[in-house]
Coordinates of C-alpha atoms and ligand atoms in Angstrom, one line a residue:
M12 CA 131.0 -53.8 -27.0
A13 CA 134.5 -54.7 -28.2
G14 CA 134.9 -57.8 -30.0
Q15 CA 131.0 -58.8 -30.1
A16 CA 130.0 -57.2 -33.2
T17 CA 126.9 -59.2 -33.4
S18 CA 125.3 -57.3 -30.5
K19 CA 124.8 -53.5 -30.2
P20 CA 124.9 -52.3 -26.4
H21 CA 121.3 -50.7 -25.8
A22 CA 120.0 -48.0 -24.3
E23 CA 116.5 -47.1 -22.9
I24 CA 115.6 -43.1 -22.6
A25 CA 112.9 -42.0 -21.2
G26 CA 111.5 -38.7 -22.4
A27 CA 111.7 -37.3 -26.1
G28 CA 112.4 -33.6 -25.0
Y29 CA 115.7 -32.1 -26.3
A30 CA 118.1 -33.8 -23.7
G31 CA 116.5 -37.2 -24.8
L32 CA 116.3 -36.7 -28.6
V33 CA 120.1 -35.3 -28.3
A34 CA 121.2 -38.5 -26.2
A35 CA 119.3 -40.8 -28.7
V36 CA 121.0 -39.6 -31.7
A37 CA 124.5 -39.0 -30.2
L38 CA 124.5 -42.7 -29.0
A39 CA 123.2 -44.2 -32.2
Q40 CA 125.9 -42.2 -34.0
R41 CA 128.4 -44.2 -31.8
G42 CA 126.8 -47.6 -32.3
W43 CA 124.3 -48.1 -29.7
S44 CA 120.6 -49.0 -30.3
V45 CA 118.4 -47.1 -28.5
R46 CA 114.7 -46.8 -27.6
L47 CA 113.2 -43.8 -26.4
H48 CA 110.1 -43.6 -24.6
E49 CA 107.8 -40.4 -24.8
K50 CA 104.7 -40.2 -22.5
R51 CA 102.8 -38.0 -24.4
A52 CA 100.8 -39.1 -27.4
T53 CA 102.7 -36.4 -29.7
L54 CA 106.1 -35.7 -30.3
G55 CA 106.6 -31.8 -29.9
S56 CA 108.0 -29.0 -27.6
F57 CA 106.0 -26.5 -25.2
G58 CA 107.5 -23.4 -24.6
A59 CA 107.2 -21.1 -27.6
G60 CA 110.5 -19.7 -28.5
I61 CA 114.1 -20.5 -27.7
V62 CA 117.6 -18.8 -27.9
L63 CA 120.4 -20.9 -28.6
W64 CA 124.2 -19.8 -28.0
E65 CA 127.2 -21.3 -29.8
N66 CA 127.5 -24.1 -27.3
A67 CA 124.1 -25.1 -28.1
L68 CA 124.8 -24.4 -32.0
R69 CA 127.8 -26.6 -32.0
V70 CA 126.0 -29.4 -30.2
M71 CA 123.4 -29.3 -33.0
R72 CA 126.0 -29.2 -35.6
A73 CA 127.7 -32.5 -33.8
I74 CA 124.7 -34.2 -34.3
G75 CA 123.6 -33.1 -38.0
A76 CA 121.0 -30.6 -37.0
F77 CA 122.9 -27.1 -37.6
D78 CA 121.9 -26.4 -41.4
E79 CA 118.1 -27.2 -40.3
V80 CA 118.1 -25.1 -37.2
A81 CA 119.8 -22.2 -39.0
R82 CA 117.5 -22.2 -41.9
K83 CA 114.6 -21.1 -40.2
S84 CA 116.1 -19.3 -37.2
F85 CA 116.9 -15.4 -36.7
T86 CA 120.0 -13.6 -35.2
A87 CA 119.0 -9.9 -34.2
P88 CA 121.4 -7.2 -34.5
F89 CA 121.4 -6.1 -31.4
Y90 CA 120.1 -7.3 -27.6
E91 CA 118.8 -4.6 -26.2
T92 CA 117.9 -3.7 -22.5
R93 CA 115.3 -1.2 -21.7
M94 CA 114.0 0.3 -18.3
H95 CA 111.1 2.0 -18.3
N96 CA 111.1 1.9 -21.8
Q97 CA 115.1 3.9 -22.0
T98 CA 117.7 1.8 -23.4
V99 CA 120.3 1.0 -21.0
A100 CA 122.3 -1.6 -22.9
L101 CA 122.7 -2.1 -26.8
E102 CA 124.9 -5.5 -27.0
P103 CA 126.0 -6.5 -30.8
F104 CA 127.2 -9.9 -29.6
G105 CA 130.2 -9.9 -32.5
R106 CA 132.0 -12.4 -31.1
D107 CA 129.1 -14.6 -29.6
P108 CA 127.1 -16.3 -32.2
W109 CA 123.6 -16.9 -31.1
A110 CA 120.3 -17.6 -33.0
T111 CA 116.6 -17.5 -31.8
M112 CA 113.8 -19.8 -33.3
T113 CA 110.7 -21.6 -32.4
R114 CA 110.6 -24.4 -30.2
Q115 CA 109.0 -26.7 -32.5
H116 CA 111.4 -25.7 -35.2
L117 CA 114.1 -26.8 -32.9
Y118 CA 112.4 -29.6 -32.2
D119 CA 111.7 -30.8 -35.4
A120 CA 115.3 -30.2 -36.6
I121 CA 116.5 -32.4 -33.8
L122 CA 114.0 -35.4 -34.6
A123 CA 115.1 -35.3 -38.3
P124 CA 118.6 -37.1 -37.5
A125 CA 116.6 -39.4 -35.2
R126 CA 114.5 -40.6 -38.0
R127 CA 117.6 -41.2 -40.0
L128 CA 119.2 -42.8 -37.6
D129 CA 116.3 -45.6 -37.0
I130 CA 115.8 -45.1 -33.5
E131 CA 112.6 -46.6 -31.9
I132 CA 110.5 -43.9 -30.5
L133 CA 107.6 -45.1 -28.5
H134 CA 104.7 -42.5 -28.1
N135 CA 102.3 -43.1 -24.9
S136 CA 105.0 -45.0 -23.3
E137 CA 105.8 -43.8 -19.6
V138 CA 108.8 -44.9 -17.9
V139 CA 107.6 -45.4 -14.4
S140 CA 110.9 -46.4 -12.7
A141 CA 114.5 -47.2 -13.2
D142 CA 116.5 -49.7 -11.4
P143 CA 120.4 -49.3 -11.2
D144 CA 120.9 -52.6 -12.8
G145 CA 119.8 -51.2 -16.0
T146 CA 115.8 -52.5 -15.9
V147 CA 113.4 -49.8 -16.8
T148 CA 109.4 -50.4 -15.9
L149 CA 107.0 -48.9 -17.9
G150 CA 103.2 -47.8 -17.3
S151 CA 102.1 -51.0 -19.0
G152 CA 104.0 -53.1 -16.4
R153 CA 106.4 -54.4 -18.9
T154 CA 110.0 -54.4 -17.9
I155 CA 113.1 -54.0 -20.0
K156 CA 116.8 -54.3 -19.4
A157 CA 119.4 -52.3 -21.1
D158 CA 123.1 -51.6 -20.5
L159 CA 122.5 -48.1 -19.9
V160 CA 119.2 -46.3 -19.1
V161 CA 118.9 -42.5 -19.4
G162 CA 116.5 -40.3 -17.6
A163 CA 115.5 -37.5 -19.6
D164 CA 112.2 -37.2 -18.4
G165 CA 111.9 -33.5 -17.4
V166 CA 112.1 -31.7 -14.1
G167 CA 109.3 -33.9 -12.6
S168 CA 111.5 -36.9 -13.5
N169 CA 110.5 -40.4 -12.4
V170 CA 113.6 -42.1 -12.9
R171 CA 115.3 -39.4 -11.0
G172 CA 112.5 -40.4 -8.0
S173 CA 112.9 -44.1 -8.6
V174 CA 116.7 -44.5 -8.3
G175 CA 116.2 -42.0 -5.4
F176 CA 118.4 -39.3 -6.0
A177 CA 118.0 -36.6 -3.6
V178 CA 116.8 -33.3 -5.1
E179 CA 117.0 -29.6 -3.7
R180 CA 114.1 -27.6 -5.9
N181 CA 113.8 -23.9 -5.2
K182 CA 111.0 -21.8 -6.8
A183 CA 111.9 -18.2 -7.6
Q184 CA 109.9 -15.2 -7.1
D185 CA 108.8 -14.7 -10.8
G186 CA 107.7 -16.7 -13.7
L187 CA 106.7 -15.8 -17.2
I188 CA 104.1 -16.4 -19.8
R189 CA 105.6 -17.6 -23.1
L190 CA 103.7 -17.0 -26.2
I191 CA 104.3 -17.1 -30.1
V192 CA 102.4 -14.2 -32.0
P193 CA 102.7 -12.9 -35.5
R194 CA 105.7 -10.5 -36.0
C195 CA 103.2 -7.3 -36.8
R196 CA 106.2 -5.8 -38.1
R197 CA 104.2 -3.3 -40.1
E198 CA 101.7 -2.6 -37.4
L199 CA 104.7 -2.1 -34.7
G200 CA 106.2 0.9 -36.9
P201 CA 109.0 1.7 -39.3
E202 CA 111.8 1.7 -36.5
A203 CA 114.9 -0.8 -37.3
F204 CA 114.9 -1.9 -33.6
W205 CA 112.1 -4.2 -34.0
D206 CA 114.5 -6.3 -35.3
N207 CA 116.6 -6.4 -32.0
V208 CA 115.9 -8.6 -29.2
I209 CA 114.5 -6.5 -26.6
D210 CA 114.3 -6.7 -23.1
F211 CA 111.8 -4.4 -21.8
W212 CA 111.9 -4.1 -17.7
N213 CA 109.2 -2.0 -15.8
F214 CA 109.6 -2.0 -12.1
E215 CA 107.1 1.0 -11.7
P216 CA 104.0 0.8 -11.0
R217 CA 104.3 -2.9 -11.1
V218 CA 107.1 -5.5 -11.6
Q219 CA 106.3 -6.3 -15.1
R220 CA 108.8 -7.2 -17.8
I221 CA 108.2 -8.3 -21.9
L222 CA 111.1 -10.3 -23.6
Y223 CA 110.5 -9.4 -27.1
V224 CA 112.4 -11.9 -29.1
P225 CA 112.2 -12.1 -32.9
A226 CA 112.1 -15.9 -33.8
N227 CA 112.2 -15.8 -37.5
E228 CA 110.8 -13.3 -40.2
D229 CA 107.1 -14.3 -39.3
D230 CA 107.3 -15.3 -35.7
L231 CA 107.6 -13.3 -32.3
Y232 CA 108.5 -14.9 -29.1
L233 CA 107.1 -13.0 -26.4
G234 CA 108.0 -13.6 -22.8
L235 CA 105.6 -11.8 -20.3
M236 CA 107.3 -11.8 -16.7
A237 CA 105.7 -10.9 -13.4
P238 CA 105.9 -12.2 -9.8
F239 CA 104.1 -15.4 -9.1
G240 CA 100.6 -14.6 -8.0
S241 CA 100.6 -11.3 -9.3
E242 CA 97.9 -9.6 -11.8
G243 CA 101.0 -10.0 -14.5
S244 CA 100.6 -13.8 -14.3
I245 CA 97.0 -14.3 -15.2
V246 CA 96.2 -16.5 -18.5
P247 CA 94.8 -15.5 -20.7
I248 CA 96.7 -12.1 -20.5
K249 CA 94.3 -9.3 -18.8
L250 CA 95.2 -6.7 -22.0
E251 CA 94.7 -3.7 -19.7
V252 CA 97.5 -5.2 -17.2
W253 CA 100.0 -5.4 -19.8
L254 CA 98.9 -2.1 -22.4
D255 CA 99.0 0.5 -19.9
M256 CA 102.6 -0.2 -19.1
F257 CA 103.8 -1.1 -22.8
P258 CA 101.4 0.7 -24.8
F259 CA 104.0 0.7 -27.8
L260 CA 103.8 -2.9 -28.0
E261 CA 100.0 -2.8 -28.6
P262 CA 99.5 -4.9 -31.9
V263 CA 101.5 -7.5 -30.7
L264 CA 99.9 -7.6 -27.1
R265 CA 96.4 -7.9 -28.8
E266 CA 97.7 -11.1 -30.6
A267 CA 99.0 -12.2 -27.4
A268 CA 95.6 -11.8 -25.6
K269 CA 93.9 -14.3 -28.2
V270 CA 96.0 -17.4 -26.8
H271 CA 95.5 -19.0 -23.8
G272 CA 98.9 -19.3 -22.6
R273 CA 100.4 -20.6 -19.4
Y274 CA 102.4 -19.3 -16.5
D275 CA 105.5 -21.0 -15.5
R276 CA 107.2 -20.1 -12.4
Y277 CA 111.0 -20.1 -12.7
E278 CA 112.7 -23.1 -11.0
T279 CA 116.1 -24.9 -10.1
A280 CA 117.0 -28.4 -9.4
V281 CA 120.2 -29.6 -8.0
L282 CA 120.7 -33.1 -7.4
N283 CA 123.1 -34.9 -4.8
A284 CA 123.9 -37.2 -7.6
W285 CA 123.2 -37.7 -11.8
T286 CA 124.2 -41.6 -11.7
K287 CA 123.7 -44.6 -10.2
G288 CA 124.9 -47.9 -11.7
R289 CA 123.6 -48.0 -15.1
V290 CA 121.2 -45.2 -14.8
A291 CA 122.2 -41.3 -15.6
V292 CA 119.7 -38.5 -15.6
V293 CA 120.3 -35.6 -17.7
G294 CA 118.6 -32.2 -18.5
D295 CA 116.1 -31.0 -16.5
A296 CA 115.7 -34.0 -14.6
A297 CA 119.3 -33.4 -13.5
H298 CA 119.8 -29.9 -13.6
A299 CA 116.7 -27.7 -14.2
M300 CA 117.8 -23.9 -14.1
T301 CA 116.1 -20.7 -14.1
P302 CA 116.3 -19.0 -17.6
S303 CA 118.3 -16.0 -17.1
L304 CA 121.2 -17.2 -19.6
A305 CA 119.2 -19.3 -21.8
Q306 CA 121.3 -22.1 -20.8
G307 CA 119.1 -24.6 -19.7
A308 CA 118.3 -26.4 -22.9
A309 CA 121.9 -25.8 -24.0
C310 CA 123.4 -27.5 -21.1
A311 CA 120.8 -30.3 -21.3
M312 CA 122.0 -31.0 -24.8
M313 CA 125.9 -30.4 -24.1
N314 CA 125.6 -33.1 -21.2
A315 CA 123.6 -35.3 -23.8
L316 CA 125.9 -35.2 -26.2
S317 CA 129.0 -35.9 -23.9
L318 CA 127.5 -38.6 -21.9
A319 CA 127.3 -40.7 -25.5
V320 CA 130.7 -39.5 -25.9
Y321 CA 131.8 -41.3 -22.6
M322 CA 129.8 -44.5 -23.7
E323 CA 132.0 -44.8 -27.3
D324 CA 133.1 -47.9 -26.0
G325 CA 130.0 -49.6 -25.8
A326 CA 128.5 -51.6 -22.8
D327 CA 131.6 -52.1 -21.0
K328 CA 132.6 -50.1 -18.1
V329 CA 129.2 -48.1 -18.1
E330 CA 129.4 -47.7 -14.6
E331 CA 132.9 -46.3 -14.1
R332 CA 132.5 -44.1 -17.4
L333 CA 129.2 -42.6 -16.2
Q334 CA 131.0 -41.5 -13.0
E335 CA 133.7 -40.1 -14.9
W336 CA 131.0 -38.1 -17.0
E337 CA 129.3 -36.9 -14.1
R338 CA 133.1 -35.7 -12.5
K339 CA 134.2 -33.9 -15.4
E340 CA 131.1 -32.5 -17.1
R341 CA 129.0 -31.7 -13.9
P342 CA 131.0 -28.5 -12.5
L343 CA 130.2 -26.2 -15.5
T344 CA 126.4 -26.9 -15.3
D345 CA 126.4 -26.6 -11.3
R346 CA 128.4 -22.9 -11.8
T347 CA 125.7 -22.2 -15.0
Q348 CA 122.8 -23.0 -12.5
Q349 CA 124.1 -20.9 -9.7
R350 CA 124.8 -17.9 -11.8
S351 CA 121.5 -18.4 -13.5
A352 CA 119.6 -18.3 -10.2
K353 CA 121.7 -15.4 -8.8
L354 CA 120.8 -13.3 -12.1
T355 CA 117.1 -14.1 -11.6
A356 CA 116.9 -13.4 -7.8
E357 CA 118.5 -10.0 -8.4
R358 CA 116.5 -9.2 -11.6
A359 CA 120.0 -8.4 -12.7
L360 CA 119.3 -8.7 -16.5
S361 CA 117.2 -5.1 -16.1
R362 CA 120.8 -3.8 -15.5
G363 CA 121.8 -4.7 -19.1
E364 CA 125.4 -5.5 -17.6
W365 CA 125.6 -9.5 -17.4
V366 CA 127.7 -9.5 -20.8
N367 CA 131.1 -10.8 -19.0
D368 CA 133.5 -13.3 -19.3
E369 CA 132.3 -15.1 -16.4
L370 CA 128.6 -15.3 -17.1
M371 CA 129.3 -16.1 -20.9
E372 CA 131.9 -19.1 -19.9
T373 CA 129.0 -21.7 -20.4
M374 CA 128.0 -20.2 -23.9
R375 CA 131.5 -20.0 -24.9
H376 CA 132.7 -23.5 -23.9
I377 CA 133.3 -26.1 -26.5
P378 CA 130.9 -29.2 -25.9
T379 CA 132.7 -32.3 -25.4
G380 CA 132.2 -34.4 -28.6
A381 CA 131.6 -31.3 -30.6
S382 CA 134.2 -29.4 -33.1
A383 CA 135.7 -26.2 -32.1
D384 CA 135.9 -25.1 -35.4
P385 CA 133.7 -21.8 -36.1
L386 CA 130.3 -22.1 -37.3
P387 CA 129.5 -21.5 -40.7
G388 CA 127.4 -18.0 -41.4
F389 CA 128.2 -16.4 -37.9
P390 CA 128.5 -13.6 -37.3
R391 CA 125.2 -13.4 -39.7
R392 CA 124.6 -9.5 -39.9
K393 CA 126.5 -6.7 -39.0
A394 CA 125.6 -4.6 -36.4
T395 CA 126.0 -1.0 -36.5
V396 CA 125.4 1.0 -33.1
P397 CA 123.7 3.9 -33.9
E398 CA 125.5 7.4 -33.1
A399 CA 122.6 8.5 -30.6
A400 CA 123.5 4.8 -28.5
K401 CA 127.1 5.6 -28.6
A402 CA 127.1 8.9 -26.5
Ligands
FAD297 P1 112.0 -31.6 -21.3 O1 112.1 -30.5 -22.2 O2 110.9 -31.2 -20.1 O3 111.3 -33.2 -21.8 C1 111.2 -34.0 -21.0 C2 110.1 -34.9 -22.0 O4 109.9 -36.4 -21.2 C3 108.8 -34.4 -22.3 O5 108.4 -34.6 -23.8 C4 108.0 -35.4 -21.4 O6 106.5 -35.4 -21.9 C5 108.6 -36.5 -21.3 N1 108.3 -37.5 -20.1 C6 108.5 -36.9 -18.8 N2 108.2 -37.8 -18.2 C7 108.3 -39.0 -18.8 C8 108.2 -40.5 -18.6 N3 108.2 -40.5 -17.2 N4 108.2 -41.2 -19.5 C9 108.4 -40.7 -20.8 N5 108.5 -39.4 -21.0 C10 108.2 -38.5 -20.0 N6 117.2 -23.3 -22.4 C11 117.8 -22.5 -23.5 O7 119.0 -23.1 -23.7 N7 117.4 -21.3 -24.2 C12 116.6 -20.7 -23.9 O8 116.1 -19.5 -24.2 C13 115.6 -21.0 -22.8 N8 114.4 -20.4 -22.3 C14 113.7 -20.8 -21.2 C15 112.7 -20.1 -20.9 C16 111.8 -20.7 -19.8 C17 110.8 -19.7 -19.3 C18 112.0 -21.9 -19.3 C19 111.3 -22.3 -18.1 C20 112.9 -22.6 -19.8 C21 114.0 -22.2 -20.7 N9 115.2 -22.8 -21.2 C22 115.8 -22.4 -21.9 C23 115.2 -24.1 -20.4 C24 114.9 -25.3 -21.5 O9 113.4 -24.8 -21.8 C25 115.0 -26.6 -20.8 O10 116.1 -26.8 -20.0 C26 115.1 -27.9 -21.8 O11 113.4 -27.9 -22.1 C27 115.0 -29.1 -20.7 O12 114.6 -30.1 -21.7 P2 114.6 -31.6 -21.5 O13 114.8 -32.6 -22.7 O14 115.8 -31.9 -20.1 O15 113.2 -31.9 -20.5
5PR298 N1 116.5 -14.9 -21.7 C1 115.8 -15.9 -22.3 C2 114.7 -16.3 -21.9 O1 114.0 -16.8 -22.8 C3 114.1 -16.0 -20.8 C4 114.6 -15.2 -19.9 C5 116.0 -14.8 -20.3 C6 116.4 -16.1 -23.6 C7 112.9 -16.3 -20.4 O2 111.9 -16.7 -21.4 O3 115.2 -14.3 -17.9 O4 113.3 -14.8 -18.2 C8 114.5 -14.8 -18.2

């Protein structure tokens, strides 16, 4: 607060996912005292692997996590799309920095600056409600008053529900099982394409798709997509249901069958507002989206960073500044949600034609609070298009 150097402005944050952690770090970097509540007993991230595009990597640099994120991540030479095992697109992404990794690695990399900044993180601490006046109520019954309350408590957000934002939730026809398995590089065969990200689509005899994503030298992130309620949605996976359509992936499918796994149906959540009084919601609590553009966590982290930028002046004018944040930052997220939902509904990634200036708008956006300087070390690999694929 201007002129009051002795008392820092104070934020209470619900949820230590990617959105909550980035908001916490970015606020602490700007002189806020921050307490982060996580309802679970342990910190971590569900969901196997993740793809981060340039916008998310820029946020990582802004919060001091980029070097650690990059250390154990992977950039495939190509993003390949196959239909019935025929290559329909081979995208080198020369101008678009991107990296894949395990979710746990990303989580730990963001947690490190939070630890350095002395942010108070409470486990087993559920926020049950928030009030626009800045009060949060915990599961224990305790109430705390803050200058700012951030609801980063995921798609089932208590903060969103208690403040009374209207939410429109839409479930897609498809969903997927996400797993980490060993790369099995030798068992899969000597071909160079096993270093690619490969999106294997099959529409016949059933709609099933495997998104094959090397996450680092050792770990492979698999997304096994199938319509809700179909055989492919059963966990643990039924090996024969997947082997008969993807026999060339047998070594990794055998590993996948050893893991219990979880099927998640894609969903979108759109709110009438992101802020009320001193409360803001961010991340999946505010704007859950389908993963077709791999922008859910990226938008969560961009909006968490920008939120902190709008709070740079401390506790003064929090309400007005939050409204300004939503007005300026939200439209890009709205567009991203709509585009992603459309791609998902049309299963359009199967055509491999999704890389265009409109769809890449979000990935190429310079997040508010992040530097526009090129990211060091990208592009990481020189991609040489095989002669056969040029024809
Ligand atoms: P969450 O990750 O849900 O975190 C919320 C946290 O709050 C959790 O730790 C939870 O335990 C805690 N919590 C919940 N309620 C309370 C409470 N009341 N009090 C205290 N704590 C609470 N995005 C990408 O950018 N790239 C991708 O490649 C990508 N792939 C995806 C693939 C799939 C299949 C799906 C479904 C999503 C994908 N996403 C991707 C999106 C991304 O996973 C989410 O957008 C992101 O995890 C949202 O982070 P969050 O912090 O908002 O929410
Ligand atoms: N892209 C990515 C992804 O993780 C998923 C999808 C697209 C990076 C799901 O895991 O469309 O399902 C998708």
